[in-house]
Short mmCIF file of C-alpha atoms and ligand atoms in Angstrom, two decimals:
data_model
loop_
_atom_site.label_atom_id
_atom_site.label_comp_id
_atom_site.label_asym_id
_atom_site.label_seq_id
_atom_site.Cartn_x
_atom_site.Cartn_y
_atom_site.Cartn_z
CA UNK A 285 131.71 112.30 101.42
CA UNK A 286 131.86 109.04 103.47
CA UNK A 287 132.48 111.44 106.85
CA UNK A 288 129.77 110.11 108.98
CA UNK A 289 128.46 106.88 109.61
CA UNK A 290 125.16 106.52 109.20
CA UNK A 291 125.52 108.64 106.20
CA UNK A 292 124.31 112.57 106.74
CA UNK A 293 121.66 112.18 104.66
CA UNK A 294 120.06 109.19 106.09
CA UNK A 295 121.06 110.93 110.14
CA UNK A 296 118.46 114.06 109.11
CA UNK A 297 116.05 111.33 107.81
CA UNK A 298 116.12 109.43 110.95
CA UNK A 299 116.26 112.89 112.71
CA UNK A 300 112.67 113.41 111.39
CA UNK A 301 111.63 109.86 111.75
CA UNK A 302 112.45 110.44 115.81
CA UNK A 303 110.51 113.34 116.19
CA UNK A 304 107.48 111.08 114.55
CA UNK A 305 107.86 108.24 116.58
CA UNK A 306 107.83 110.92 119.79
CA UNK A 307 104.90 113.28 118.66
CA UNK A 308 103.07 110.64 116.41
CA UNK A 309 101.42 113.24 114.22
CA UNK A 310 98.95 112.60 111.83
CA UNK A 311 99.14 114.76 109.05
CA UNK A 312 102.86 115.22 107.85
CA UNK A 313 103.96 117.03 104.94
CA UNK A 314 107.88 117.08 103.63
CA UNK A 315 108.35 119.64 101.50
CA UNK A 316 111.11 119.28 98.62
CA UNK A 317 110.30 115.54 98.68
CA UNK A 318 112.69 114.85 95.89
CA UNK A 319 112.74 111.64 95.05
CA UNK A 320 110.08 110.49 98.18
CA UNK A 321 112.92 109.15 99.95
CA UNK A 322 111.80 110.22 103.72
CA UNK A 323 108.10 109.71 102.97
CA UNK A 324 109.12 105.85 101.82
CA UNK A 325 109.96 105.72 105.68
CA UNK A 326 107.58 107.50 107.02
CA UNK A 327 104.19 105.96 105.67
CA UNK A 328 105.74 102.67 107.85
CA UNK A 329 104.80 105.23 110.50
CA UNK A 330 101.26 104.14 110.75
CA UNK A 331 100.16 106.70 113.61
CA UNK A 332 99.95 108.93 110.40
CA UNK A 333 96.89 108.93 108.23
CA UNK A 334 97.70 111.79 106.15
CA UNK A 335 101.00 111.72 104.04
CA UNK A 336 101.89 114.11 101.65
CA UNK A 337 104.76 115.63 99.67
CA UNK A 338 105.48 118.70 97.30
CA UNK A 339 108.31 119.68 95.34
CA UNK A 340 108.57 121.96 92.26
CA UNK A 341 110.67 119.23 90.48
CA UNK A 342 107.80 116.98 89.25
CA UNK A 343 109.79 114.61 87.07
CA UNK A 344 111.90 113.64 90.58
CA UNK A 345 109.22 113.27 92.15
CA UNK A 346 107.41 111.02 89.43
CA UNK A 347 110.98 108.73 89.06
CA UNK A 348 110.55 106.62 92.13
CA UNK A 349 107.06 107.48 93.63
CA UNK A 350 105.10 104.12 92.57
CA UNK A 351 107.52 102.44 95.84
CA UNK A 352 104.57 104.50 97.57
CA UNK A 353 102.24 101.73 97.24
CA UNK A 354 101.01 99.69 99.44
CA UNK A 355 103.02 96.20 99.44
CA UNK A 356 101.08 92.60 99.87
CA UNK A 357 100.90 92.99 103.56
CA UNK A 358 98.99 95.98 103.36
CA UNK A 359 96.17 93.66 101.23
CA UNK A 360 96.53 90.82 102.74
CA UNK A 361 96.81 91.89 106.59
CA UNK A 362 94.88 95.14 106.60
CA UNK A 363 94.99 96.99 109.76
CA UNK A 364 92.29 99.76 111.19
CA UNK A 365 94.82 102.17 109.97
CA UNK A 366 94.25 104.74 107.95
CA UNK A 367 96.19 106.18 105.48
CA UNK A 368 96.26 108.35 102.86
CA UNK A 369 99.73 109.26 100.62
CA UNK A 370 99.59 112.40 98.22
CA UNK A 371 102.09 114.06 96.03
CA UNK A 372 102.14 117.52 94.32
CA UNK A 373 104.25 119.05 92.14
CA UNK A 374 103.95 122.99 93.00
CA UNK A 375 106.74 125.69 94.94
CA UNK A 376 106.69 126.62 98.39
CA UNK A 377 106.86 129.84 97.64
CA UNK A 378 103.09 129.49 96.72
CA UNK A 379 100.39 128.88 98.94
CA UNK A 380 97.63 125.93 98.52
CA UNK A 381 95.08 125.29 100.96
CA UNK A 382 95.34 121.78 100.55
CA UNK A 383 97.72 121.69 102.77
CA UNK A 384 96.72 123.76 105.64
CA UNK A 385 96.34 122.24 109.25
CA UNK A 386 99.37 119.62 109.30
CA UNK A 387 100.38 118.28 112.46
CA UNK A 388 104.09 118.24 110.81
CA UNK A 389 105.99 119.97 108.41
CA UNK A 390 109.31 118.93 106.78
CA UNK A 391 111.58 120.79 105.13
CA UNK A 392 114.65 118.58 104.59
CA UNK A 393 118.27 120.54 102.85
CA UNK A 394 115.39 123.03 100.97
CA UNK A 395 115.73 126.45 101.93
CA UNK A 396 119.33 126.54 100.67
CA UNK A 397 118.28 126.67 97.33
CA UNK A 398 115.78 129.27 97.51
CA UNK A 399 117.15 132.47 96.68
CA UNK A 400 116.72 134.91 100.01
CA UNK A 401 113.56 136.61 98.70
CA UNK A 402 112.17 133.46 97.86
CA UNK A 403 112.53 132.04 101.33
CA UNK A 404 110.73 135.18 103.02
CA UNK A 405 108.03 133.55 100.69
CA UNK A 406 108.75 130.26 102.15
CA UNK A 407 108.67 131.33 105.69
CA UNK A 408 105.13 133.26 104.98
CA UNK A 409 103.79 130.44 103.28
CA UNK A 410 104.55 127.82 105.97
CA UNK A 411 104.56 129.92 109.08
CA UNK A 412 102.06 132.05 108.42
CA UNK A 413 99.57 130.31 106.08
CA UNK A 414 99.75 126.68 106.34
CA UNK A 415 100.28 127.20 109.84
CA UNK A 416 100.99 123.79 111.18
CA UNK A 417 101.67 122.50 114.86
CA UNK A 418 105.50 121.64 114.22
CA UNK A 419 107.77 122.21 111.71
CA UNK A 420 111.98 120.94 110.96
CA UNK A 421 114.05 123.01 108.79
CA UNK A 422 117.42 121.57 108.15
CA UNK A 423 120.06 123.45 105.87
CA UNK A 424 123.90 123.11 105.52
CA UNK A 425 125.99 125.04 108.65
CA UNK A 426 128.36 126.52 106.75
CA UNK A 427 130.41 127.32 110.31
CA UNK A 428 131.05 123.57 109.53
CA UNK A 429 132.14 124.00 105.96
CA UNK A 430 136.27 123.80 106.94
CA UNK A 431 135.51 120.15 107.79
CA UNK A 432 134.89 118.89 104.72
CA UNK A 433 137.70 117.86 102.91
CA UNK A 434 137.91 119.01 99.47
CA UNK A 435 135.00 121.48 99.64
CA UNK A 436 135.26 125.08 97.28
CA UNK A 437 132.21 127.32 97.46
CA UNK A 438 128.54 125.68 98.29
CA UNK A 439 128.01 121.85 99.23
CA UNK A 440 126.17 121.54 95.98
CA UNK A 441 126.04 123.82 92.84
CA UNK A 442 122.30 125.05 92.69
CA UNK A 443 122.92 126.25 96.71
CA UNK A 444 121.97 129.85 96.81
CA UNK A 445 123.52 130.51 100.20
CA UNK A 446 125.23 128.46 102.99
CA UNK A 447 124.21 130.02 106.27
CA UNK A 448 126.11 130.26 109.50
CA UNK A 449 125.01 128.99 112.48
CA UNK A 450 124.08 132.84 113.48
CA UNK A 451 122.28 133.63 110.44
CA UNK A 452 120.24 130.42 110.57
CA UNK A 453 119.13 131.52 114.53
CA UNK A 454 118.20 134.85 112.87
CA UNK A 455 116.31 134.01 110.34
CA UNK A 456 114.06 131.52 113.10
CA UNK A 457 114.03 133.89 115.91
CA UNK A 458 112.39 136.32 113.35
CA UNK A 459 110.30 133.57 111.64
CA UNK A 460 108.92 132.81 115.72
CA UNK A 461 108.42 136.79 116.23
CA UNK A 462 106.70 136.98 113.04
CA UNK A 463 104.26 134.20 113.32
CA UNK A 464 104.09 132.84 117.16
CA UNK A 465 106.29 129.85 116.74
CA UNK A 466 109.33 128.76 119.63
CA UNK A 467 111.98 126.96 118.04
CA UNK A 468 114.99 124.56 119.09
CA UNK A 469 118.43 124.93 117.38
CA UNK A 470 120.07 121.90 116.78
CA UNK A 471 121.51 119.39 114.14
CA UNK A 472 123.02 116.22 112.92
CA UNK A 473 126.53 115.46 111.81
CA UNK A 474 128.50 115.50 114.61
CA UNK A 475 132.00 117.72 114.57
CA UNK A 476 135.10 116.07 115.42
CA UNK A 477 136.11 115.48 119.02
CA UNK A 478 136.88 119.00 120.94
CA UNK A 479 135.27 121.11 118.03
CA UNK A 480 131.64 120.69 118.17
CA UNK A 481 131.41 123.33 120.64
CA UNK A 482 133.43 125.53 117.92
CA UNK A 483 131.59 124.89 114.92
CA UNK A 484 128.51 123.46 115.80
CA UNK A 485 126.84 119.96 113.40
CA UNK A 486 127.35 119.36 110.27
CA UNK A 487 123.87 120.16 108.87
CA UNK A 488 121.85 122.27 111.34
CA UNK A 489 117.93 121.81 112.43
CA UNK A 490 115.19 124.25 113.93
CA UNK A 491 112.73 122.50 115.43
CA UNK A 492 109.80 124.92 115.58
CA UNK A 493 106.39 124.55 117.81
CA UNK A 494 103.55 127.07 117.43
CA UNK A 495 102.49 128.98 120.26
CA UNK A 496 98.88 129.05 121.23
CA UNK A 497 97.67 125.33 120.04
CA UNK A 498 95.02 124.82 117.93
CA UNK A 499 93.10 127.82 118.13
CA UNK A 500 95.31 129.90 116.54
CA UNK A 501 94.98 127.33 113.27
CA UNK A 502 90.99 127.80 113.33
CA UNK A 503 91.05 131.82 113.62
CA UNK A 504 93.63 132.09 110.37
CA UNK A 505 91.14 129.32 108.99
CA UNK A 506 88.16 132.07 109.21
CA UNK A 507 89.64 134.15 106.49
CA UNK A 508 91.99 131.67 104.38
CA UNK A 509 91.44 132.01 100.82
CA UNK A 510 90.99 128.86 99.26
CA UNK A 511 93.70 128.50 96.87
CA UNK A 512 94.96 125.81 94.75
CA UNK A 513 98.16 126.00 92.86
CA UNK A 514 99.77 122.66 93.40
CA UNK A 515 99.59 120.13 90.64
CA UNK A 516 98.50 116.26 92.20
CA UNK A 517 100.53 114.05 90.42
CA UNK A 518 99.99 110.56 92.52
CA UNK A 519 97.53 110.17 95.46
CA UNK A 520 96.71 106.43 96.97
CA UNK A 521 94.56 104.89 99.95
CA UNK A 522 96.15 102.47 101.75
CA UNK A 523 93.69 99.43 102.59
CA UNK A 524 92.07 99.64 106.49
CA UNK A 525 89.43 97.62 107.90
CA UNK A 526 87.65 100.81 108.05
CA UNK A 527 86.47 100.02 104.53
CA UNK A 528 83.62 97.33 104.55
CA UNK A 529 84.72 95.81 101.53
CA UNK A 530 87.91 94.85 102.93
CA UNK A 531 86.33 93.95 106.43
CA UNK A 532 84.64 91.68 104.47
CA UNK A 533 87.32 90.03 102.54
CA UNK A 534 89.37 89.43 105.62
CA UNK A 535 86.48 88.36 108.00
CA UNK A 536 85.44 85.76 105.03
CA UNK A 537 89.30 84.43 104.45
CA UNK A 538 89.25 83.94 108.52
CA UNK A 539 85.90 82.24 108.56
CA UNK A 540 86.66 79.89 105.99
CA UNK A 541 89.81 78.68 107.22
CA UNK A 542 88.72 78.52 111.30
CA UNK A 543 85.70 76.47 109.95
CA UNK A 544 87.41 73.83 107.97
CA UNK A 545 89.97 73.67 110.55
CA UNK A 546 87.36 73.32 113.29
CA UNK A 547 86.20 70.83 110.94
CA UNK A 548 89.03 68.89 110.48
CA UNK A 549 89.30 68.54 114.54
CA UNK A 550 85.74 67.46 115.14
CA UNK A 551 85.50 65.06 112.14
CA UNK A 552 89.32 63.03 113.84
CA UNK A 553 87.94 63.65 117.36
CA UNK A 554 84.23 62.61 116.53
CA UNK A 555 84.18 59.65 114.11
CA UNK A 556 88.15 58.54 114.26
CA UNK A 557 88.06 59.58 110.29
CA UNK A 558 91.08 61.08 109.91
CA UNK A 559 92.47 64.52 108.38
CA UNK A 560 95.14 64.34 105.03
CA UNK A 561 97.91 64.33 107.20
CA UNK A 562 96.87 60.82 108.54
CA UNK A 563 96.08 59.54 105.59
CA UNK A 564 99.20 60.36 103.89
CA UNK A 565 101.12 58.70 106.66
CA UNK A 566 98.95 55.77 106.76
CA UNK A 567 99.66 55.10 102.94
CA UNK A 568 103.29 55.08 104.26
CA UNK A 569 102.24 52.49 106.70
CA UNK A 570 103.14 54.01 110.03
CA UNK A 571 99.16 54.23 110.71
CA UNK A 572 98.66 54.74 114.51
CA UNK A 573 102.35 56.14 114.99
CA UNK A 574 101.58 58.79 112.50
CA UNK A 575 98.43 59.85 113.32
CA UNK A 576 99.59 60.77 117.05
CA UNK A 577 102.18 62.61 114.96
CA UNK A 578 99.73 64.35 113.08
CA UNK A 579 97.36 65.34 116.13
CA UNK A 580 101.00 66.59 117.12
CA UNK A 581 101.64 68.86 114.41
CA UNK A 582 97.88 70.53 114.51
CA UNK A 583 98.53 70.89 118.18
CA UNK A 584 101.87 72.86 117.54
CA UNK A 585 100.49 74.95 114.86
CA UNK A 586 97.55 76.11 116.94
CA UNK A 587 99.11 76.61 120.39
CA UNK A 588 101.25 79.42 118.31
CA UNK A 589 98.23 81.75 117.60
CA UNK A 590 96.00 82.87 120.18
CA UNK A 591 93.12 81.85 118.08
CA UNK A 592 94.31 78.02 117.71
CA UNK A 593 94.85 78.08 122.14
CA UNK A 594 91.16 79.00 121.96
CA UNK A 595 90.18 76.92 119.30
CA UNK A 596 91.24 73.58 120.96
CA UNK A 597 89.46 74.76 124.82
CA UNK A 598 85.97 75.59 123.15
CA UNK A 599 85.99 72.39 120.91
CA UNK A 600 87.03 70.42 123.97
CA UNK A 601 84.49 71.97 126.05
CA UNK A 602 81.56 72.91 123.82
CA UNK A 603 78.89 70.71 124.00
CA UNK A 604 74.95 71.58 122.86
CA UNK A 605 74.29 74.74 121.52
CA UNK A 606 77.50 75.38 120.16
CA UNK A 607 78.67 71.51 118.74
CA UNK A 608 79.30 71.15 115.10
CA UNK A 609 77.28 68.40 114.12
CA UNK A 610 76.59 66.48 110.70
CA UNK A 611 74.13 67.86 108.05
CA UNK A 612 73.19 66.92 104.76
CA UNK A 613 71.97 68.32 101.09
CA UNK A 614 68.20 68.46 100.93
CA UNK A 615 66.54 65.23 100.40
CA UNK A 616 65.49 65.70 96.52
CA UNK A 617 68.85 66.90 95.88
CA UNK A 618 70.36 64.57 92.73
CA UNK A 619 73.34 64.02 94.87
CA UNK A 620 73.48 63.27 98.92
CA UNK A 621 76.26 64.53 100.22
CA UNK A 622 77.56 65.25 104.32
CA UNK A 623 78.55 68.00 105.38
CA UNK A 624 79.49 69.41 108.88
CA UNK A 625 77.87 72.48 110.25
CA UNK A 626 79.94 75.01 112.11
CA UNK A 627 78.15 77.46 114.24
CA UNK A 628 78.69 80.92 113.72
CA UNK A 629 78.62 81.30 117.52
CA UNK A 630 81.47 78.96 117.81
CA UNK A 631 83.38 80.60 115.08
CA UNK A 632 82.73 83.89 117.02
CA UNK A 633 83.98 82.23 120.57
CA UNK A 634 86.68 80.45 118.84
CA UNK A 635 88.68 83.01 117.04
CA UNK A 636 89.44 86.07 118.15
CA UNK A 637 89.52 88.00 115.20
CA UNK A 638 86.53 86.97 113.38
CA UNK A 639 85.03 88.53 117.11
CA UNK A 640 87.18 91.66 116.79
CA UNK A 641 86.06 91.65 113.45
CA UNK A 642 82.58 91.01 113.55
CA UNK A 643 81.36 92.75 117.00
CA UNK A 644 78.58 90.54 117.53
CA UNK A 645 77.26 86.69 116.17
CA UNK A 646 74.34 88.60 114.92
CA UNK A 647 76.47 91.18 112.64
CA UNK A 648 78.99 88.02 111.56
CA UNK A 649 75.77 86.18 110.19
CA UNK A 650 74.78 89.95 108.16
CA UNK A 651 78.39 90.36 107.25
CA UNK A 652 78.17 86.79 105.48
CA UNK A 653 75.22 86.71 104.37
CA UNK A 654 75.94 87.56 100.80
CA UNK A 655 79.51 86.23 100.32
CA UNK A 656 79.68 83.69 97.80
CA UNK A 657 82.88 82.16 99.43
CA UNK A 658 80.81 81.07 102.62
CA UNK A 659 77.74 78.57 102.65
CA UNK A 660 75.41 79.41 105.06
CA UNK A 661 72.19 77.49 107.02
CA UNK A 662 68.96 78.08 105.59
CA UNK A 663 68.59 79.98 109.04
CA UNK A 664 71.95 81.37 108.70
CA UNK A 665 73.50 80.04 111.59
CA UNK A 666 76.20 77.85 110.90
CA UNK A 667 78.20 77.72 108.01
CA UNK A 668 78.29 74.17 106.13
CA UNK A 669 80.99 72.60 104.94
CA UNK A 670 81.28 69.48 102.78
CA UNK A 671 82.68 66.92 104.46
CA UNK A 672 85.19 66.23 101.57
CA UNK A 673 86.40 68.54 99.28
CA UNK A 674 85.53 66.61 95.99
CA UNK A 675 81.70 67.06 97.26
CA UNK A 676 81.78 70.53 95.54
CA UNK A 677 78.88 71.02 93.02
CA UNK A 678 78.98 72.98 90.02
CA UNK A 679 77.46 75.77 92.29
CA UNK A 680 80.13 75.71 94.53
CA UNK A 681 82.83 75.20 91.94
CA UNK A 682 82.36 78.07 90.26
CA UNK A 683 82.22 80.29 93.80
CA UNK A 684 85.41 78.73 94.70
CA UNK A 685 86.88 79.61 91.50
CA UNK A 686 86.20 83.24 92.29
CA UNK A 687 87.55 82.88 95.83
CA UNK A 688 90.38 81.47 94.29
CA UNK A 689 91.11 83.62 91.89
CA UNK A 690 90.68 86.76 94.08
CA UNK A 691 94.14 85.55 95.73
CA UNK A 692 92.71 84.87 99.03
CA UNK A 693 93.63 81.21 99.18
CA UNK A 694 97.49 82.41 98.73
CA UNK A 695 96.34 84.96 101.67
CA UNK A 696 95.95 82.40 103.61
CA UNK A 697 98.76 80.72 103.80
CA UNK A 698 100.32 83.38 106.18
CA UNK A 699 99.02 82.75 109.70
CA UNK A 700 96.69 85.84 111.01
CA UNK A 701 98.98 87.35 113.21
CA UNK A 702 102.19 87.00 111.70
CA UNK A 703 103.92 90.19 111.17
CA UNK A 704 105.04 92.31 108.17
CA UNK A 705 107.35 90.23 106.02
CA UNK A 706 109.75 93.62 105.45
CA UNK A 707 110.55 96.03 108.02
CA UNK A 708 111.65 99.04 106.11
CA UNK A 709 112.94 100.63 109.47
CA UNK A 710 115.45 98.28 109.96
CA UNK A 711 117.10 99.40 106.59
CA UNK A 712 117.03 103.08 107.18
N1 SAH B 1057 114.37 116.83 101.00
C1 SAH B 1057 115.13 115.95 100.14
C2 SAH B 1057 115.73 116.63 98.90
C3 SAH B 1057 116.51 117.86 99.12
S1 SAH B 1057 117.11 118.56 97.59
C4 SAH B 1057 116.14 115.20 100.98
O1 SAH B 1057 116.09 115.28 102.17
O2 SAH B 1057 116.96 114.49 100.42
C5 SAH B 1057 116.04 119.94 97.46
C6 SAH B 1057 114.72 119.66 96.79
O3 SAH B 1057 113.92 120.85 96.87
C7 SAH B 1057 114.81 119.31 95.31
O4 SAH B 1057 114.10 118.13 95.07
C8 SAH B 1057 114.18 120.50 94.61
O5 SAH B 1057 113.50 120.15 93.43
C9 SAH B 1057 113.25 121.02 95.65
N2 SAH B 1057 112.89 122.44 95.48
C10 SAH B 1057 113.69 123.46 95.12
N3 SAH B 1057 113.01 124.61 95.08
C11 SAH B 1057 111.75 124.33 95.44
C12 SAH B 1057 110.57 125.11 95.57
N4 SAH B 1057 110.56 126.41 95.35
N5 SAH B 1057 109.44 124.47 95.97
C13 SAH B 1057 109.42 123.15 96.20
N6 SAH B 1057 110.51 122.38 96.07
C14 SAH B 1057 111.66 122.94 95.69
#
């Protein structure tokens, strides 16, 4: 209708989102999820590790819920987050104990097109049975209806009723008698200037709290039937460090590229050999010029992450136990070939994420142990690098294909702390 600015729709959205970023619950359910829209927001929300949505309309709900998945970040930059997304197709006038014990419940323009008997179902089912800690009910104030230029009958055809701000406070004063719930009456959509008083927002919002905390939850808990009527029609779990497999991934991908770059640094430091950036600029012939220029760059690029700060104070500093130092292939191998060996317990010192990662030097050498992207000492540690990269043997090849191909050498090109490359919020 182009009245308000943001739009209505997107003011109850961010109504909800508020509440989130207040009360950071963990479980939230939106019920009549239509087309996921508010759940597209909130799994940016990461505070929640339980995100689900039901609506009877399951084709809606199919059209648009792959933008549920997780996006590149989420793989590539994995937090210790946890969450989970699920959607069902099933009425809220039906219980399912799947979806008992939410921190949050959301019921977004619903109720209006429930007939009346159906939402005495509703308010059982949710109040009464899935019984969570908070719930927001929004619905059209039809005290508001005059406003709207244009407007016969309901705001939208299948609308049942239209209630007035007095009927909506009836129906949640009873709803909090009923089932031990307080509630707050208020709304989005604000009326023009001198009226609000008169006629109240344009779509009005109950904010309801249960009385009595958790306990109350547990005791209906003793005797809830377990019922399941609610098809699941998409479910997903985000990627957390929390999984090994991933903790893995990204501890490798940071291992490998702190160790080559430590490598880099001790080899120009060490033996005056220098790193590709020199030797590009030599072939240029600016030789010395460049290779301050060079040193330059590396220093720029590491004073902007913590770990790079670090990284240059420990290799400055760290001499015996921790200094890389040159190894070789065995001696009956066909080909002899350097390498540099990087100490795991330099690694660990030097970057602050394989430590946050890892715990302990001890656990780092376990958790590597059996990755074929990292080369370990025969007493496990250091890891080895070549000294070159067109030292690879076949061995090597082959695990560097699969490291490769598994996407993490793209991974790497974003620094490890650099932040989401969307932010969703900003767009609500
Ligand atoms: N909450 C959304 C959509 C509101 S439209 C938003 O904020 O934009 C109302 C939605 O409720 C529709 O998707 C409709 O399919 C759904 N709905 C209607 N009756 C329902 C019922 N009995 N149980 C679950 N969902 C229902």
């Amino acid at each position: 209708m182009g009245l308000f600015t943001p739009a209505l729709h997107r003011q109850r959205h961010q109504f909800v989102i508020d509440f989130v970023k207040r009360k950071k619950p963990k479980k939230v359910l939106d019920l009549g999820c239509c087309e996921c829209v508010l759940l597209k927001q909130l799994k940016f929300h990461r505070e929640i590790e339980l995100l689900v949505g039901l609506d009877i309309d399951g084709v809606q709900v199919k059209k648009k819920m792959h933008g549920l998945a997780p996006i590149s970040t989420d793989y590539l930059q994995p937090s210790y987050d946890q969450l989970r997304i699920e959607l069902y197709q099933g009425s809220v006038t039906e219980k399912d104990a799947r979806l008992r014990g939410f921190d949050l419940v959301t019921s977004i323009e619903l109720i209006e097109h429930l007939t009346l008997a159906d939402v005495e179902l509703f308010s059982e089912v949710v109040f009464g049975y899935l019984t969570p800690e908070a719930v927001i009910v929004s619905t059209p104030n039809s005290d508001f209806n005059p406003f709207l230029p244009g407007l016969v009958g309901f705001r939208h055809s299948d609308h049942k009723f239209e209630w007035t701000r007095a009927e909506f406070k009836s129906w949640a004063m009873k709803v909090c008698l009923q089932y031990g719930y307080e509630v707050e009456l208020t709304g989005v959509g604000q009326a023009p200037p001198g009226q609000q008083e008169r006629v109240g927002f344009c779509s009005q919002i109950g904010v309801f709290h249960r009385l009595g905390g958790k306990e109350r939850y547990n005791m209906f808990d003793e005797d809830a039937e377990d019922v399941f009527s609610y098809t699941l029609l998409y479910s997903i779990i985000y990627p957390s460090l929390h999984d090994n497999n991933i903790l893995r991934r990204v501890l490798m991908c940071e291992v490998v590229y702190w160790a080559e770059k430590l490598k880099r640094r001790w080899i120009a430091e060490e033996t005056g050999e220098r790193d590709d950036t020199y030797d590009l600029c030599q072939a240029k012939g600016e030789g010395g010029e460049c290779f301050r220029a060079s040193e330059r760059h590396v220093d720029t690029e590491e004073t902007q992450t913590a770990c790079g700060a670090e990284m240059k104070t420990l290799v400055d500093q760290e001499k015996g136990d921790g200094e890389l130092f040159w190894t070789h292939s065995q001696p009956d191998s066909e080909k002899w070939r350097r390498r540099v060996s990087v100490p795991l317990a330099v690694l660990w010192c030097c970057c602050p994420k394989v430590s946050v990662l890892s715990g302990s030097v001890s656990n780092l050498r376990l958790l590597l142990m059996d990755e074929p992207g990292v080369k370990l000492s025969q007493d496990g540690s250091a890891v080895l690098l070549n000294h070159q990269e067109q030292d690879l043997d076949d061995d090597e090849e082959e695990h560097r294909a699969d490291f490769e191909d598994s996407g993490y050498a793209e991974a790497r090109q974003c620094p490890p702390s650099a932040e989401p490359a969307e932010d969703w919020e900003a767009n609500v």
